[in-house]
Amino acid sequence: MKSKEVSNFELFYDLIFAYAISRITSVLHIINSERIPVLDVAEFLMMMLVFWTIWTYQTVFANRFYHTNLSHVVFLVFNMFWVVILSQSINTNFEQTHATFAGATSVLFMSLAVQYLIQAKRNKSQEVRHLCIQLGSLLTSIAVIGALTMIQWGNYGLRFSIYAITIFMAAFVPIGMKKTLRHFPTHFDHLTERYSLFTIILFGESIISVAGTIDSLNVHIDSLLFFIIIALLFSIYILTYDLGINRHLTTAGLVLIHAHYFVFVGIELITASLELFMNQELTQTYFSWLLIIGLFFFLVPESVVLFVYGQKGRRSASNVFFILAGFFVLLGIIANLKVEISMIYGLIALSILVLCYLWWRVLLRGQCY
């Protein structure tokens, strides 16, 4: 399959989603008794799923069909405006802005549906037309049902549950379409580049969080260790996508696509937990386990991606699961230590440094750039 490059308009489109995710992460900064309320964590996961789903549909559509012509550019710019509205409707009281939030997602899903249905009409391939009609119909149904939850009928809990079901359908129904998707595979090199570039933007947001903890008159060691942790995690990600996976496979990319929802969540949880703990807003035990969950969300999907798409084969890629098992046992021990904050940061940074080395040495067998 001919190589496909990421366009400037696609990168422009990504910027507003990076802003949206930074808005979503603010939900995690609502602290109650040195803990993040469970409801706020659930809302964070739900809103991340909404934005990841919308971004993914547009990304995969661009991967298969995008050309720099007027109609595609108009759709991208139109969708960007509605993502801005969606971002601004993020509120700690989700019920208060549900109508705006649900309305904006319905417009975006309908816009995506129209794009797929236009391609169904234009394309001469029967398999491609069938795929476009399936996705267009799915997105249209989701847009209509989501819009109905804006109307004041029944209690809010029922309407929100219906809305959540539609989002889960949009996110995960395509997994059941794997057979159809195989007939029209993605440009996998382009797909991996889009996801890796967006992930790099999220790591950039993490570095901004590090900067927010630094006082120019009194640079504390904790800020340095915070930076080292983010830099090491970034190194693991880059090692995986530059050296670990085969970018020239013929595949629908479903594992890569869905793994990145958890990667995105993991990065934001890690960053938020480190920042809040540094500001002494979380208990040590709560921070430690929140960080472990974030690292689990980040590292395990990376291992799965290597297992499925790795250049070294599944047997070699599976070794990383043993590395991760030892790593999380070590983190569990650190979580129960009663020591100073700086010592906790130092131990975590050292543990991730060892993990980064093993990831490179054992899994990738010492390849270098």
PDB file of N, CA and C in Angstrom, residues 23-89:
ATOM      1  N   ARG A  23      -8.786  20.432  29.315  1.00  0.00           N
ATOM      2  CA  ARG A  23      -9.992  20.863  30.026  1.00  0.00           C
ATOM      3  C   ARG A  23     -10.596  19.696  30.815  1.00  0.00           C
ATOM      4  N   ILE A  24     -10.625  18.520  30.197  1.00  0.00           N
ATOM      5  CA  ILE A  24     -11.189  17.345  30.860  1.00  0.00           C
ATOM      6  C   ILE A  24     -10.391  17.009  32.118  1.00  0.00           C
ATOM      7  N   THR A  25      -9.063  17.102  32.020  1.00  0.00           N
ATOM      8  CA  THR A  25      -8.197  16.721  33.135  1.00  0.00           C
ATOM      9  C   THR A  25      -8.422  17.613  34.347  1.00  0.00           C
ATOM     10  N   SER A  26      -8.948  18.820  34.125  1.00  0.00           N
ATOM     11  CA  SER A  26      -9.216  19.718  35.260  1.00  0.00           C
ATOM     12  C   SER A  26     -10.218  19.100  36.229  1.00  0.00           C
ATOM     13  N   VAL A  27     -11.040  18.159  35.751  1.00  0.00           N
ATOM     14  CA  VAL A  27     -11.994  17.462  36.624  1.00  0.00           C
ATOM     15  C   VAL A  27     -11.261  16.701  37.722  1.00  0.00           C
ATOM     16  N   LEU A  28     -10.042  16.214  37.412  1.00  0.00           N
ATOM     17  CA  LEU A  28      -9.275  15.439  38.388  1.00  0.00           C
ATOM     18  C   LEU A  28      -8.664  16.317  39.483  1.00  0.00           C
ATOM     19  N   HIS A  29      -8.719  17.627  39.309  1.00  0.00           N
ATOM     20  CA  HIS A  29      -8.119  18.526  40.284  1.00  0.00           C
ATOM     21  C   HIS A  29      -9.115  18.974  41.357  1.00  0.00           C
ATOM     22  N   ILE A  30     -10.285  18.323  41.389  1.00  0.00           N
ATOM     23  CA  ILE A  30     -11.273  18.612  42.440  1.00  0.00           C
ATOM     24  C   ILE A  30     -11.026  17.622  43.576  1.00  0.00           C
ATOM     25  N   ILE A  31     -10.498  18.116  44.679  1.00  0.00           N
ATOM     26  CA  ILE A  31     -10.062  17.258  45.772  1.00  0.00           C
ATOM     27  C   ILE A  31     -11.035  17.342  46.942  1.00  0.00           C
ATOM     28  N   ASN A  32     -11.327  16.174  47.525  1.00  0.00           N
ATOM     29  CA  ASN A  32     -12.198  16.094  48.689  1.00  0.00           C
ATOM     30  C   ASN A  32     -11.545  15.144  49.687  1.00  0.00           C
ATOM     31  N   SER A  33     -11.155  15.691  50.848  1.00  0.00           N
ATOM     32  CA  SER A  33     -10.479  14.900  51.884  1.00  0.00           C
ATOM     33  C   SER A  33      -9.229  14.216  51.328  1.00  0.00           C
ATOM     34  N   GLU A  34      -8.434  14.980  50.577  1.00  0.00           N
ATOM     35  CA  GLU A  34      -7.168  14.518  49.990  1.00  0.00           C
ATOM     36  C   GLU A  34      -7.355  13.327  49.050  1.00  0.00           C
ATOM     37  N   ARG A  35      -8.517  13.277  48.435  1.00  0.00           N
ATOM     38  CA  ARG A  35      -8.808  12.249  47.436  1.00  0.00           C
ATOM     39  C   ARG A  35      -9.614  12.863  46.300  1.00  0.00           C
ATOM     40  N   ILE A  36      -9.543  12.236  45.132  1.00  0.00           N
ATOM     41  CA  ILE A  36     -10.390  12.650  44.021  1.00  0.00           C
ATOM     42  C   ILE A  36     -11.676  11.844  44.113  1.00  0.00           C
ATOM     43  N   PRO A  37     -12.848  12.491  44.205  1.00  0.00           N
ATOM     44  CA  PRO A  37     -14.106  11.743  44.313  1.00  0.00           C
ATOM     45  C   PRO A  37     -14.284  10.748  43.164  1.00  0.00           C
ATOM     46  N   VAL A  38     -14.846   9.589  43.481  1.00  0.00           N
ATOM     47  CA  VAL A  38     -15.033   8.528  42.483  1.00  0.00           C
ATOM     48  C   VAL A  38     -15.887   9.012  41.316  1.00  0.00           C
ATOM     49  N   LEU A  39     -16.924   9.818  41.611  1.00  0.00           N
ATOM     50  CA  LEU A  39     -17.799  10.330  40.556  1.00  0.00           C
ATOM     51  C   LEU A  39     -17.014  11.191  39.570  1.00  0.00           C
ATOM     52  N   ASP A  40     -16.076  11.996  40.079  1.00  0.00           N
ATOM     53  CA  ASP A  40     -15.266  12.848  39.204  1.00  0.00           C
ATOM     54  C   ASP A  40     -14.345  12.015  38.320  1.00  0.00           C
ATOM     55  N   VAL A  41     -13.796  10.941  38.877  1.00  0.00           N
ATOM     56  CA  VAL A  41     -12.957  10.039  38.076  1.00  0.00           C
ATOM     57  C   VAL A  41     -13.786   9.389  36.974  1.00  0.00           C
ATOM     58  N   ALA A  42     -15.023   8.971  37.321  1.00  0.00           N
ATOM     59  CA  ALA A  42     -15.911   8.346  36.332  1.00  0.00           C
ATOM     60  C   ALA A  42     -16.266   9.336  35.218  1.00  0.00           C
ATOM     61  N   GLU A  43     -16.544  10.601  35.589  1.00  0.00           N
ATOM     62  CA  GLU A  43     -16.850  11.625  34.589  1.00  0.00           C
ATOM     63  C   GLU A  43     -15.638  11.880  33.690  1.00  0.00           C
ATOM     64  N   PHE A  44     -14.448  11.883  34.288  1.00  0.00           N
ATOM     65  CA  PHE A  44     -13.214  12.052  33.513  1.00  0.00           C
ATOM     66  C   PHE A  44     -13.069  10.941  32.472  1.00  0.00           C
ATOM     67  N   LEU A  45     -13.276   9.689  32.894  1.00  0.00           N
ATOM     68  CA  LEU A  45     -13.165   8.551  31.975  1.00  0.00           C
ATOM     69  C   LEU A  45     -14.207   8.629  30.869  1.00  0.00           C
ATOM     70  N   MET A  46     -15.422   9.063  31.213  1.00  0.00           N
ATOM     71  CA  MET A  46     -16.497   9.163  30.239  1.00  0.00           C
ATOM     72  C   MET A  46     -16.203  10.253  29.218  1.00  0.00           C
ATOM     73  N   MET A  47     -15.787  11.433  29.698  1.00  0.00           N
ATOM     74  CA  MET A  47     -15.496  12.524  28.781  1.00  0.00           C
ATOM     75  C   MET A  47     -14.296  12.209  27.898  1.00  0.00           C
ATOM     76  N   MET A  48     -13.302  11.516  28.445  1.00  0.00           N
ATOM     77  CA  MET A  48     -12.160  11.086  27.631  1.00  0.00           C
ATOM     78  C   MET A  48     -12.625  10.146  26.530  1.00  0.00           C
ATOM     79  N   LEU A  49     -13.568   9.263  26.860  1.00  0.00           N
ATOM     80  CA  LEU A  49     -14.083   8.325  25.858  1.00  0.00           C
ATOM     81  C   LEU A  49     -14.809   9.074  24.739  1.00  0.00           C
ATOM     82  N   VAL A  50     -15.574  10.105  25.109  1.00  0.00           N
ATOM     83  CA  VAL A  50     -16.296  10.900  24.107  1.00  0.00           C
ATOM     84  C   VAL A  50     -15.312  11.543  23.131  1.00  0.00           C
ATOM     85  N   PHE A  51     -14.312  12.234  23.671  1.00  0.00           N
ATOM     86  CA  PHE A  51     -13.375  12.950  22.801  1.00  0.00           C
ATOM     87  C   PHE A  51     -12.496  11.988  22.015  1.00  0.00           C
ATOM     88  N   TRP A  52     -12.059  10.899  22.648  1.00  0.00           N
ATOM     89  CA  TRP A  52     -11.255   9.897  21.932  1.00  0.00           C
ATOM     90  C   TRP A  52     -12.066   9.301  20.778  1.00  0.00           C
ATOM     91  N   THR A  53     -13.350   9.010  21.000  1.00  0.00           N
ATOM     92  CA  THR A  53     -14.188   8.404  19.963  1.00  0.00           C
ATOM     93  C   THR A  53     -14.353   9.340  18.772  1.00  0.00           C
ATOM     94  N   ILE A  54     -14.661  10.602  19.040  1.00  0.00           N
ATOM     95  CA  ILE A  54     -14.846  11.572  17.954  1.00  0.00           C
ATOM     96  C   ILE A  54     -13.541  11.777  17.193  1.00  0.00           C
ATOM     97  N   TRP A  55     -12.439  11.957  17.923  1.00  0.00           N
ATOM     98  CA  TRP A  55     -11.133  12.155  17.281  1.00  0.00           C
ATOM     99  C   TRP A  55     -10.747  10.929  16.462  1.00  0.00           C
ATOM    100  N   THR A  56     -11.010   9.743  16.996  1.00  0.00           N
ATOM    101  CA  THR A  56     -10.633   8.512  16.302  1.00  0.00           C
ATOM    102  C   THR A  56     -11.414   8.337  15.005  1.00  0.00           C
ATOM    103  N   TYR A  57     -12.721   8.590  15.037  1.00  0.00           N
ATOM    104  CA  TYR A  57     -13.511   8.445  13.810  1.00  0.00           C
ATOM    105  C   TYR A  57     -13.002   9.387  12.718  1.00  0.00           C
ATOM    106  N   GLN A  58     -12.706  10.637  13.086  1.00  0.00           N
ATOM    107  CA  GLN A  58     -12.218  11.579  12.084  1.00  0.00           C
ATOM    108  C   GLN A  58     -10.825  11.187  11.601  1.00  0.00           C
ATOM    109  N   THR A  59      -9.997  10.687  12.515  1.00  0.00           N
ATOM    110  CA  THR A  59      -8.639  10.266  12.164  1.00  0.00           C
ATOM    111  C   THR A  59      -8.652   9.081  11.209  1.00  0.00           C
ATOM    112  N   VAL A  60      -9.480   8.081  11.504  1.00  0.00           N
ATOM    113  CA  VAL A  60      -9.552   6.891  10.652  1.00  0.00           C
ATOM    114  C   VAL A  60     -10.179   7.234   9.303  1.00  0.00           C
ATOM    115  N   PHE A  61     -11.163   8.130   9.300  1.00  0.00           N
ATOM    116  CA  PHE A  61     -11.741   8.573   8.028  1.00  0.00           C
ATOM    117  C   PHE A  61     -10.673   9.247   7.173  1.00  0.00           C
ATOM    118  N   ALA A  62      -9.898  10.154   7.793  1.00  0.00           N
ATOM    119  CA  ALA A  62      -8.828  10.835   7.066  1.00  0.00           C
ATOM    120  C   ALA A  62      -7.786   9.843   6.570  1.00  0.00           C
ATOM    121  N   ASN A  63      -7.506   8.827   7.379  1.00  0.00           N
ATOM    122  CA  ASN A  63      -6.527   7.814   6.997  1.00  0.00           C
ATOM    123  C   ASN A  63      -6.935   7.093   5.717  1.00  0.00           C
ATOM    124  N   ARG A  64      -8.209   6.830   5.573  1.00  0.00           N
ATOM    125  CA  ARG A  64      -8.678   6.075   4.411  1.00  0.00           C
ATOM    126  C   ARG A  64      -9.050   6.965   3.223  1.00  0.00           C
ATOM    127  N   PHE A  65      -9.567   8.171   3.493  1.00  0.00           N
ATOM    128  CA  PHE A  65     -10.184   8.944   2.412  1.00  0.00           C
ATOM    129  C   PHE A  65      -9.639  10.351   2.218  1.00  0.00           C
ATOM    130  N   TYR A  66      -8.880  10.888   3.181  1.00  0.00           N
ATOM    131  CA  TYR A  66      -8.575  12.313   3.147  1.00  0.00           C
ATOM    132  C   TYR A  66      -7.711  12.701   1.944  1.00  0.00           C
ATOM    133  N   HIS A  67      -8.127  13.749   1.272  1.00  0.00           N
ATOM    134  CA  HIS A  67      -7.336  14.435   0.259  1.00  0.00           C
ATOM    135  C   HIS A  67      -7.516  15.930   0.521  1.00  0.00           C
ATOM    136  N   THR A  68      -6.467  16.697   0.234  1.00  0.00           N
ATOM    137  CA  THR A  68      -6.548  18.137   0.510  1.00  0.00           C
ATOM    138  C   THR A  68      -7.420  18.813  -0.541  1.00  0.00           C
ATOM    139  N   ASN A  69      -8.717  18.646  -0.393  1.00  0.00           N
ATOM    140  CA  ASN A  69      -9.650  19.360  -1.269  1.00  0.00           C
ATOM    141  C   ASN A  69     -10.616  20.162  -0.396  1.00  0.00           C
ATOM    142  N   LEU A  70     -11.402  20.992  -1.026  1.00  0.00           N
ATOM    143  CA  LEU A  70     -12.237  21.947  -0.298  1.00  0.00           C
ATOM    144  C   LEU A  70     -13.232  21.275   0.636  1.00  0.00           C
ATOM    145  N   SER A  71     -13.892  20.207   0.174  1.00  0.00           N
ATOM    146  CA  SER A  71     -14.936  19.588   0.997  1.00  0.00           C
ATOM    147  C   SER A  71     -14.373  18.998   2.283  1.00  0.00           C
ATOM    148  N   HIS A  72     -13.229  18.331   2.196  1.00  0.00           N
ATOM    149  CA  HIS A  72     -12.640  17.731   3.400  1.00  0.00           C
ATOM    150  C   HIS A  72     -12.163  18.806   4.371  1.00  0.00           C
ATOM    151  N   VAL A  73     -11.563  19.866   3.832  1.00  0.00           N
ATOM    152  CA  VAL A  73     -11.098  20.953   4.693  1.00  0.00           C
ATOM    153  C   VAL A  73     -12.276  21.623   5.388  1.00  0.00           C
ATOM    154  N   VAL A  74     -13.374  21.828   4.674  1.00  0.00           N
ATOM    155  CA  VAL A  74     -14.567  22.449   5.255  1.00  0.00           C
ATOM    156  C   VAL A  74     -15.112  21.599   6.397  1.00  0.00           C
ATOM    157  N   PHE A  75     -15.171  20.277   6.194  1.00  0.00           N
ATOM    158  CA  PHE A  75     -15.653  19.390   7.252  1.00  0.00           C
ATOM    159  C   PHE A  75     -14.740  19.463   8.483  1.00  0.00           C
ATOM    160  N   LEU A  76     -13.421  19.478   8.264  1.00  0.00           N
ATOM    161  CA  LEU A  76     -12.487  19.545   9.386  1.00  0.00           C
ATOM    162  C   LEU A  76     -12.670  20.833  10.181  1.00  0.00           C
ATOM    163  N   VAL A  77     -12.757  21.955   9.489  1.00  0.00           N
ATOM    164  CA  VAL A  77     -12.906  23.241  10.171  1.00  0.00           C
ATOM    165  C   VAL A  77     -14.259  23.323  10.875  1.00  0.00           C
ATOM    166  N   PHE A  78     -15.305  22.835  10.221  1.00  0.00           N
ATOM    167  CA  PHE A  78     -16.638  22.802  10.841  1.00  0.00           C
ATOM    168  C   PHE A  78     -16.610  21.984  12.124  1.00  0.00           C
ATOM    169  N   ASN A  79     -15.991  20.805  12.074  1.00  0.00           N
ATOM    170  CA  ASN A  79     -15.923  19.944  13.255  1.00  0.00           C
ATOM    171  C   ASN A  79     -15.085  20.569  14.366  1.00  0.00           C
ATOM    172  N   MET A  80     -14.011  21.275  13.976  1.00  0.00           N
ATOM    173  CA  MET A  80     -13.186  21.934  14.984  1.00  0.00           C
ATOM    174  C   MET A  80     -14.008  22.928  15.804  1.00  0.00           C
ATOM    175  N   PHE A  81     -14.861  23.693  15.134  1.00  0.00           N
ATOM    176  CA  PHE A  81     -15.681  24.672  15.849  1.00  0.00           C
ATOM    177  C   PHE A  81     -16.586  23.983  16.862  1.00  0.00           C
ATOM    178  N   TRP A  82     -17.161  22.844  16.468  1.00  0.00           N
ATOM    179  CA  TRP A  82     -18.052  22.143  17.390  1.00  0.00           C
ATOM    180  C   TRP A  82     -17.287  21.457  18.512  1.00  0.00           C
ATOM    181  N   VAL A  83     -16.033  21.104  18.271  1.00  0.00           N
ATOM    182  CA  VAL A  83     -15.201  20.573  19.360  1.00  0.00           C
ATOM    183  C   VAL A  83     -14.899  21.682  20.367  1.00  0.00           C
ATOM    184  N   VAL A  84     -14.730  22.915  19.875  1.00  0.00           N
ATOM    185  CA  VAL A  84     -14.542  24.050  20.782  1.00  0.00           C
ATOM    186  C   VAL A  84     -15.767  24.205  21.685  1.00  0.00           C
ATOM    187  N   ILE A  85     -16.959  24.138  21.095  1.00  0.00           N
ATOM    188  CA  ILE A  85     -18.192  24.233  21.885  1.00  0.00           C
ATOM    189  C   ILE A  85     -18.265  23.083  22.894  1.00  0.00           C
ATOM    190  N   LEU A  86     -17.930  21.882  22.431  1.00  0.00           N
ATOM    191  CA  LEU A  86     -17.931  20.712  23.305  1.00  0.00           C
ATOM    192  C   LEU A  86     -16.962  20.902  24.469  1.00  0.00           C
ATOM    193  N   SER A  87     -15.780  21.450  24.179  1.00  0.00           N
ATOM    194  CA  SER A  87     -14.770  21.680  25.214  1.00  0.00           C
ATOM    195  C   SER A  87     -15.256  22.679  26.258  1.00  0.00           C
ATOM    196  N   GLN A  88     -15.901  23.729  25.788  1.00  0.00           N
ATOM    197  CA  GLN A  88     -16.360  24.763  26.705  1.00  0.00           C
ATOM    198  C   GLN A  88     -17.547  24.316  27.557  1.00  0.00           C
ATOM    199  N   SER A  89     -18.201  23.237  27.148  1.00  0.00           N
ATOM    200  CA  SER A  89     -19.337  22.734  27.933  1.00  0.00           C
ATOM    201  C   SER A  89     -18.911  21.755  29.019  1.00  0.00           C
TER     202      SER A  89
END
